[in-house]
PDB file of C-alpha atoms in Angstrom:
ATOM      1  CA  MET A  20     285.749  31.661 180.754  1.00 54.00           C
ATOM      2  CA  LEU A  21     283.063  30.112 178.450  1.00 56.00           C
ATOM      3  CA  ALA A  22     280.909  27.252 179.641  1.00 56.00           C
ATOM      4  CA  PRO A  23     280.994  24.124 177.384  1.00 56.00           C
ATOM      5  CA  LEU A  24     278.132  23.678 175.016  1.00 51.00           C
ATOM      6  CA  PRO A  25     275.455  21.095 175.676  1.00 55.00           C
ATOM      7  CA  MET A  26     275.972  17.803 173.867  1.00 54.00           C
ATOM      8  CA  GLY A  27     272.837  18.209 171.654  1.00 53.00           C
ATOM      9  CA  PHE A  28     273.955  21.512 170.218  1.00 47.00           C
ATOM     10  CA  ARG A  29     274.382  21.722 166.426  1.00 47.00           C
ATOM     11  CA  PHE A  30     275.218  24.528 164.131  1.00 48.00           C
ATOM     12  CA  ARG A  31     273.081  25.320 161.016  1.00 51.00           C
ATOM     13  CA  ARG A  32     274.462  23.510 157.945  1.00 78.00           C
ATOM     14  CA  SER A  33     272.859  25.712 155.370  1.00 81.00           C
ATOM     15  CA  ALA A  34     272.770  29.427 154.490  1.00 79.00           C
ATOM     16  CA  ARG A  35     270.333  31.317 152.293  1.00 80.00           C
ATOM     17  CA  LEU A  36     271.304  34.025 149.851  1.00 77.00           C
ATOM     18  CA  GLY A  37     268.223  35.311 147.883  1.00 75.00           C
ATOM     19  CA  PRO A  38     266.349  32.381 146.435  1.00 78.00           C
ATOM     20  CA  LEU A  39     269.343  30.027 146.848  1.00 79.00           C
ATOM     21  CA  ARG A  40     270.133  27.837 149.816  1.00 82.00           C
ATOM     22  CA  PHE A  41     273.705  26.642 150.148  1.00 80.00           C
ATOM     23  CA  ASN A  42     273.887  23.241 152.007  1.00 80.00           C
ATOM     24  CA  PHE A  43     277.135  22.233 153.759  1.00 79.00           C
ATOM     25  CA  ALA A  44     278.572  18.870 154.824  1.00 76.00           C
ATOM     26  CA  LYS A  45     281.812  18.107 156.651  1.00 72.00           C
ATOM     27  CA  GLY A  46     283.802  18.500 153.411  1.00 69.00           C
ATOM     28  CA  GLY A  47     282.336  21.960 152.560  1.00 74.00           C
ATOM     29  CA  LEU A  48     279.610  22.912 150.167  1.00 76.00           C
ATOM     30  CA  SER A  49     277.585  19.810 149.208  1.00 77.00           C
ATOM     31  CA  SER A  50     274.631  21.231 147.158  1.00 80.00           C
ATOM     32  CA  ILE A  51     272.702  24.290 146.176  1.00 80.00           C
ATOM     33  CA  SER A  52     268.924  24.395 146.431  1.00 84.00           C
ATOM     34  CA  VAL A  53     266.310  26.701 144.895  1.00 83.00           C
ATOM     35  CA  GLY A  54     262.658  26.891 145.706  1.00 81.00           C
ATOM     36  CA  GLY A  55     260.636  26.584 148.924  1.00 75.00           C
ATOM     37  CA  ARG A  56     258.583  24.238 150.994  1.00 76.00           C
ATOM     38  CA  GLY A  57     256.849  21.683 148.744  1.00 79.00           C
ATOM     39  CA  ALA A  58     258.738  22.439 145.455  1.00 82.00           C
ATOM     40  CA  SER A  59     262.505  22.538 145.237  1.00 82.00           C
ATOM     41  CA  PHE A  60     265.419  21.880 142.876  1.00 80.00           C
ATOM     42  CA  ASN A  61     268.630  20.660 144.292  1.00 80.00           C
ATOM     43  CA  ILE A  62     272.022  20.796 142.364  1.00 78.00           C
ATOM     44  CA  PRO A  63     274.800  18.611 143.767  1.00 79.00           C
ATOM     45  CA  VAL A  64     278.273  20.078 144.236  1.00 75.00           C
ATOM     46  CA  THR A  65     280.231  17.386 146.028  1.00 69.00           C
ATOM     47  CA  ARG A  66     277.517  14.791 146.774  1.00 63.00           C
ATOM     48  CA  ARG A  67     276.882  11.939 144.428  1.00 68.00           C
ATOM     49  CA  GLY A  68     274.009  11.858 141.954  1.00 71.00           C
ATOM     50  CA  GLY A  69     272.502  14.341 139.612  1.00 75.00           C
ATOM     51  CA  PRO A  70     270.213  17.313 140.149  1.00 80.00           C
ATOM     52  CA  ARG A  71     266.983  16.500 141.986  1.00 79.00           C
ATOM     53  CA  THR A  72     263.418  17.976 141.759  1.00 81.00           C
ATOM     54  CA  THR A  73     261.217  17.415 144.677  1.00 81.00           C
ATOM     55  CA  VAL A  74     257.401  18.182 144.856  1.00 84.00           C
ATOM     56  CA  GLY A  75     255.686  17.502 148.173  1.00 81.00           C
ATOM     57  CA  LEU A  76     252.891  18.376 150.459  1.00 78.00           C
ATOM     58  CA  PRO A  77     254.135  20.342 153.392  1.00 76.00           C
ATOM     59  CA  GLY A  78     253.124  18.948 156.764  1.00 73.00           C
ATOM     60  CA  THR A  79     252.083  15.624 155.403  1.00 72.00           C
ATOM     61  CA  GLY A  80     255.429  13.906 154.954  1.00 70.00           C
ATOM     62  CA  LEU A  81     254.398  13.045 151.333  1.00 74.00           C
ATOM     63  CA  SER A  82     256.814  14.034 148.535  1.00 74.00           C
ATOM     64  CA  TRP A  83     257.756  12.962 145.046  1.00 75.00           C
ATOM     65  CA  SER A  84     261.408  13.331 144.031  1.00 75.00           C
ATOM     66  CA  VAL A  85     263.108  12.696 140.726  1.00 77.00           C
ATOM     67  CA  GLU A  86     266.771  12.698 140.037  1.00 74.00           C
ATOM     68  CA  HIS A  87     267.828  13.960 136.609  1.00 70.00           C
ATOM     69  CA  THR A  88     270.719  12.064 135.078  1.00 61.00           C
ATOM     70  CA  PRO A  89     272.517  12.839 131.840  1.00 53.00           C
ATOM     71  CA  GLU A  90     271.496   9.362 130.540  1.00 49.00           C
ATOM     72  CA  THR A  91     267.824  10.319 130.453  1.00 43.00           C
ATOM     73  CA  GLY A  92     268.465  13.036 127.915  1.00 40.00           C
ATOM     74  CA  GLN A  93     266.514  15.447 130.061  1.00 42.00           C
ATOM     75  CA  PRO A  94     268.843  18.113 131.334  1.00 37.00           C
ATOM     76  CA  PRO A  95     267.479  20.003 134.315  1.00 38.00           C
ATOM     77  CA  SER A  96     266.454  23.535 133.915  1.00 39.00           C
ATOM     78  CA  LEU A  97     265.946  25.984 136.714  1.00 38.00           C
ATOM     79  CA  GLY A  98     263.694  27.993 134.375  1.00 40.00           C
ATOM     80  CA  ALA A  99     261.206  30.165 136.312  1.00 36.00           C
ATOM     81  CA  ALA A 100     261.788  28.240 139.477  1.00 38.00           C
ATOM     82  CA  ALA A 101     265.064  30.062 140.019  1.00 39.00           C
ATOM     83  CA  GLY A 102     263.187  33.088 141.409  1.00 38.00           C
ATOM     84  CA  LEU A 103     260.704  31.319 143.604  1.00 37.00           C
ATOM     85  CA  PRO A 104     260.811  32.621 147.193  1.00 39.00           C
ATOM     86  CA  ASN A 105     260.542  30.466 150.218  1.00 41.00           C
ATOM     87  CA  SER A 106     257.095  31.706 151.131  1.00 41.00           C
ATOM     88  CA  ARG A 107     253.433  31.156 150.166  1.00 48.00           C
ATOM     89  CA  ARG A 108     253.161  34.376 148.357  1.00 55.00           C
ATOM     90  CA  LEU A 109     254.506  34.666 144.857  1.00 60.00           C
ATOM     91  CA  ARG A 110     255.201  37.746 142.873  1.00 63.00           C
ATOM     92  CA  ALA A 111     253.376  38.370 139.540  1.00 58.00           C
ATOM     93  CA  GLY A 112     254.188  35.840 137.008  1.00 74.00           C
ATOM     94  CA  GLN A 113     255.796  33.285 139.445  1.00 79.00           C
ATOM     95  CA  LEU A 114     252.631  31.298 139.943  1.00 80.00           C
ATOM     96  CA  SER A 115     252.076  30.972 136.314  1.00 84.00           C
ATOM     97  CA  ALA A 116     255.747  29.831 135.850  1.00 84.00           C
ATOM     98  CA  LEU A 117     255.338  27.330 138.755  1.00 83.00           C
ATOM     99  CA  LYS A 118     252.272  25.827 137.165  1.00 86.00           C
ATOM    100  CA  GLN A 119     254.027  25.457 133.789  1.00 87.00           C
ATOM    101  CA  ASP A 120     257.014  23.908 135.364  1.00 86.00           C
ATOM    102  CA  LEU A 121     254.781  21.413 137.464  1.00 86.00           C
ATOM    103  CA  LEU A 122     252.890  20.610 134.250  1.00 88.00           C
ATOM    104  CA  ALA A 123     256.099  19.970 132.293  1.00 87.00           C
ATOM    105  CA  LEU A 124     257.388  17.786 135.191  1.00 86.00           C
ATOM    106  CA  LEU A 125     254.173  15.706 135.266  1.00 86.00           C
ATOM    107  CA  HIS A 126     254.209  15.173 131.491  1.00 86.00           C
ATOM    108  CA  ARG A 127     257.901  14.198 131.540  1.00 84.00           C
ATOM    109  CA  GLN A 128     257.594  11.860 134.474  1.00 82.00           C
ATOM    110  CA  LEU A 129     254.160  10.329 134.390  1.00 84.00           C
ATOM    111  CA  PHE A 130     253.286  10.466 130.609  1.00 84.00           C
ATOM    112  CA  SER A 131     256.694   9.881 128.947  1.00 84.00           C
ATOM    113  CA  PRO A 132     256.697   7.468 125.958  1.00 85.00           C
ATOM    114  CA  ALA A 133     256.057   3.807 126.924  1.00 80.00           C
ATOM    115  CA  SER A 134     255.054   4.760 130.516  1.00 83.00           C
ATOM    116  CA  ALA A 135     251.813   3.580 132.202  1.00 81.00           C
ATOM    117  CA  GLY A 136     250.476   7.154 132.074  1.00 86.00           C
ATOM    118  CA  GLN A 137     251.065   7.331 128.318  1.00 88.00           C
ATOM    119  CA  GLN A 138     249.312   3.921 127.761  1.00 88.00           C
ATOM    120  CA  LEU A 139     246.346   5.163 129.857  1.00 90.00           C
ATOM    121  CA  TRP A 140     245.974   8.083 127.438  1.00 90.00           C
ATOM    122  CA  GLU A 141     246.803   6.289 124.154  1.00 90.00           C
ATOM    123  CA  LEU A 142     244.359   3.421 124.897  1.00 90.00           C
ATOM    124  CA  GLY A 143     241.671   5.623 126.391  1.00 91.00           C
ATOM    125  CA  LEU A 144     241.744   3.566 129.560  1.00 91.00           C
ATOM    126  CA  VAL A 145     240.882   6.409 131.910  1.00 91.00           C
ATOM    127  CA  SER A 146     237.718   7.163 129.896  1.00 91.00           C
ATOM    128  CA  ARG A 147     236.978   3.510 129.888  1.00 90.00           C
ATOM    129  CA  LEU A 148     237.361   3.267 133.688  1.00 91.00           C
ATOM    130  CA  LEU A 149     235.134   6.328 134.123  1.00 90.00           C
ATOM    131  CA  ALA A 150     232.459   4.772 131.899  1.00 91.00           C
ATOM    132  CA  ASP A 151     232.496   1.753 134.272  1.00 84.00           C
ATOM    133  CA  GLY A 152     229.615   2.357 136.639  1.00 82.00           C
ATOM    134  CA  SER A 153     231.283   0.438 139.468  1.00 86.00           C
ATOM    135  CA  LEU A 154     233.756   3.237 140.536  1.00 87.00           C
ATOM    136  CA  ALA A 155     233.095   5.175 143.712  1.00 88.00           C
ATOM    137  CA  ALA A 156     232.296   8.843 143.199  1.00 89.00           C
ATOM    138  CA  ARG A 157     235.574   9.847 144.882  1.00 89.00           C
ATOM    139  CA  THR A 158     237.616   7.560 142.617  1.00 90.00           C
ATOM    140  CA  ALA A 159     235.786   8.808 139.492  1.00 90.00           C
ATOM    141  CA  GLY A 160     236.468  12.435 140.565  1.00 91.00           C
ATOM    142  CA  LEU A 161     240.193  11.658 141.008  1.00 90.00           C
ATOM    143  CA  LEU A 162     240.428   9.906 137.648  1.00 91.00           C
ATOM    144  CA  ALA A 163     238.554  12.683 135.797  1.00 91.00           C
ATOM    145  CA  VAL A 164     241.565  14.951 136.633  1.00 92.00           C
ATOM    146  CA  ILE A 165     243.783  12.959 134.166  1.00 91.00           C
ATOM    147  CA  GLU A 166     241.227  11.712 131.615  1.00 90.00           C
ATOM    148  CA  THR A 167     242.858  13.610 128.782  1.00 90.00           C
ATOM    149  CA  PRO A 168     245.945  15.776 128.437  1.00 90.00           C
ATOM    150  CA  GLU A 169     243.668  18.811 128.183  1.00 91.00           C
ATOM    151  CA  ALA A 170     241.848  17.839 131.435  1.00 91.00           C
ATOM    152  CA  LEU A 171     245.210  17.501 133.318  1.00 90.00           C
ATOM    153  CA  GLU A 172     246.467  20.816 131.911  1.00 92.00           C
ATOM    154  CA  GLY A 173     243.206  22.602 132.761  1.00 92.00           C
ATOM    155  CA  TYR A 174     243.099  21.184 136.286  1.00 92.00           C
ATOM    156  CA  LEU A 175     246.622  22.240 137.072  1.00 89.00           C
ATOM    157  CA  LEU A 176     246.418  25.697 135.540  1.00 90.00           C
ATOM    158  CA  ARG A 177     243.217  26.511 137.618  1.00 90.00           C
ATOM    159  CA  ALA A 178     245.429  26.546 140.798  1.00 87.00           C
ATOM    160  CA  GLN A 179     244.896  29.660 142.859  1.00 84.00           C
ATOM    161  CA  GLY A 180     248.185  29.630 144.733  1.00 81.00           C
ATOM    162  CA  GLN A 181     251.472  27.888 145.285  1.00 80.00           C
ATOM    163  CA  ASP A 182     250.099  25.395 147.764  1.00 80.00           C
ATOM    164  CA  ASP A 183     247.025  24.799 145.588  1.00 83.00           C
ATOM    165  CA  ALA A 184     249.384  24.068 142.572  1.00 85.00           C
ATOM    166  CA  LYS A 185     251.395  21.591 144.637  1.00 84.00           C
ATOM    167  CA  ARG A 186     248.207  19.857 145.899  1.00 86.00           C
ATOM    168  CA  ARG A 187     246.890  19.630 142.346  1.00 87.00           C
ATOM    169  CA  ALA A 188     250.170  18.137 141.073  1.00 87.00           C
ATOM    170  CA  GLN A 189     250.124  15.609 143.880  1.00 87.00           C
ATOM    171  CA  ARG A 190     246.495  14.690 143.028  1.00 89.00           C
ATOM    172  CA  CYS A 191     247.554  14.083 139.443  1.00 89.00           C
ATOM    173  CA  ILE A 192     250.243  11.659 140.681  1.00 87.00           C
ATOM    174  CA  GLU A 193     247.720   9.856 142.852  1.00 89.00           C
ATOM    175  CA  ALA A 194     245.219   9.715 139.820  1.00 90.00           C
ATOM    176  CA  VAL A 195     247.855   8.121 137.532  1.00 90.00           C
ATOM    177  CA  GLN A 196     248.728   5.616 140.269  1.00 90.00           C
ATOM    178  CA  GLU A 197     245.067   4.704 140.924  1.00 91.00           C
ATOM    179  CA  ALA A 198     244.150   4.507 137.232  1.00 92.00           C
ATOM    180  CA  SER A 199     247.210   2.292 136.552  1.00 90.00           C
ATOM    181  CA  ARG A 200     246.227   0.046 139.444  1.00 91.00           C
ATOM    182  CA  LEU A 201     242.597  -0.248 138.341  1.00 92.00           C
ATOM    183  CA  ALA A 202     243.528  -0.878 134.597  1.00 91.00           C
ATOM    184  CA  ALA A 203     246.060  -3.465 135.605  1.00 90.00           C
ATOM    185  CA  ALA A 204     243.550  -5.236 137.826  1.00 90.00           C
ATOM    186  CA  ARG A 205     241.297  -5.471 134.817  1.00 91.00           C
ATOM    187  CA  GLY A 206     244.011  -6.812 132.630  1.00 90.00           C
ATOM    188  CA  TRP A 207     244.056  -3.673 130.359  1.00 87.00           C
ATOM    189  CA  LEU A 208     247.669  -2.802 130.970  1.00 79.00           C
ATOM    190  CA  GLY A 209     250.531  -5.144 129.989  1.00 66.00           C
TER     191      GLY A 209
END
């Protein structure tokens, strides 16, 4: 005769098949995920909402998530991320593909037309902030990452690994937030 299971026992609600993770809910398959810690793409099957891209810093609790909806005109694309393993080591070409995907995501989400990021670039506000001698060295270093589209691209493409690429993408997000805050405090952003 089998002993009853302890009250805290739960069964695993996901299964992995290659780079894909199948996530289950009470009603069956709820979504399919691809990617690993820190960068993933989730496609809903029965849950509400659209596909979701998440970029985060493992171990910190910090992440950035974007839901793609048909109304935005930006259909999600698995692209090169479809082959990403759930590990820190990438096969040849996958790191380059990850960097390009992260770069495209940053441009689409932070520097889309009429966004604060786009205004920062169009009005040269990051350069203006950097020319202001009152910024702390750490803040100036952070803002230099996004001073121009070329600076952002060069910074992200110099990443040496998957975790480094994710850290650099997070730093770009923080730089846009800080530059927007500083420009708004000076009355430069509307």
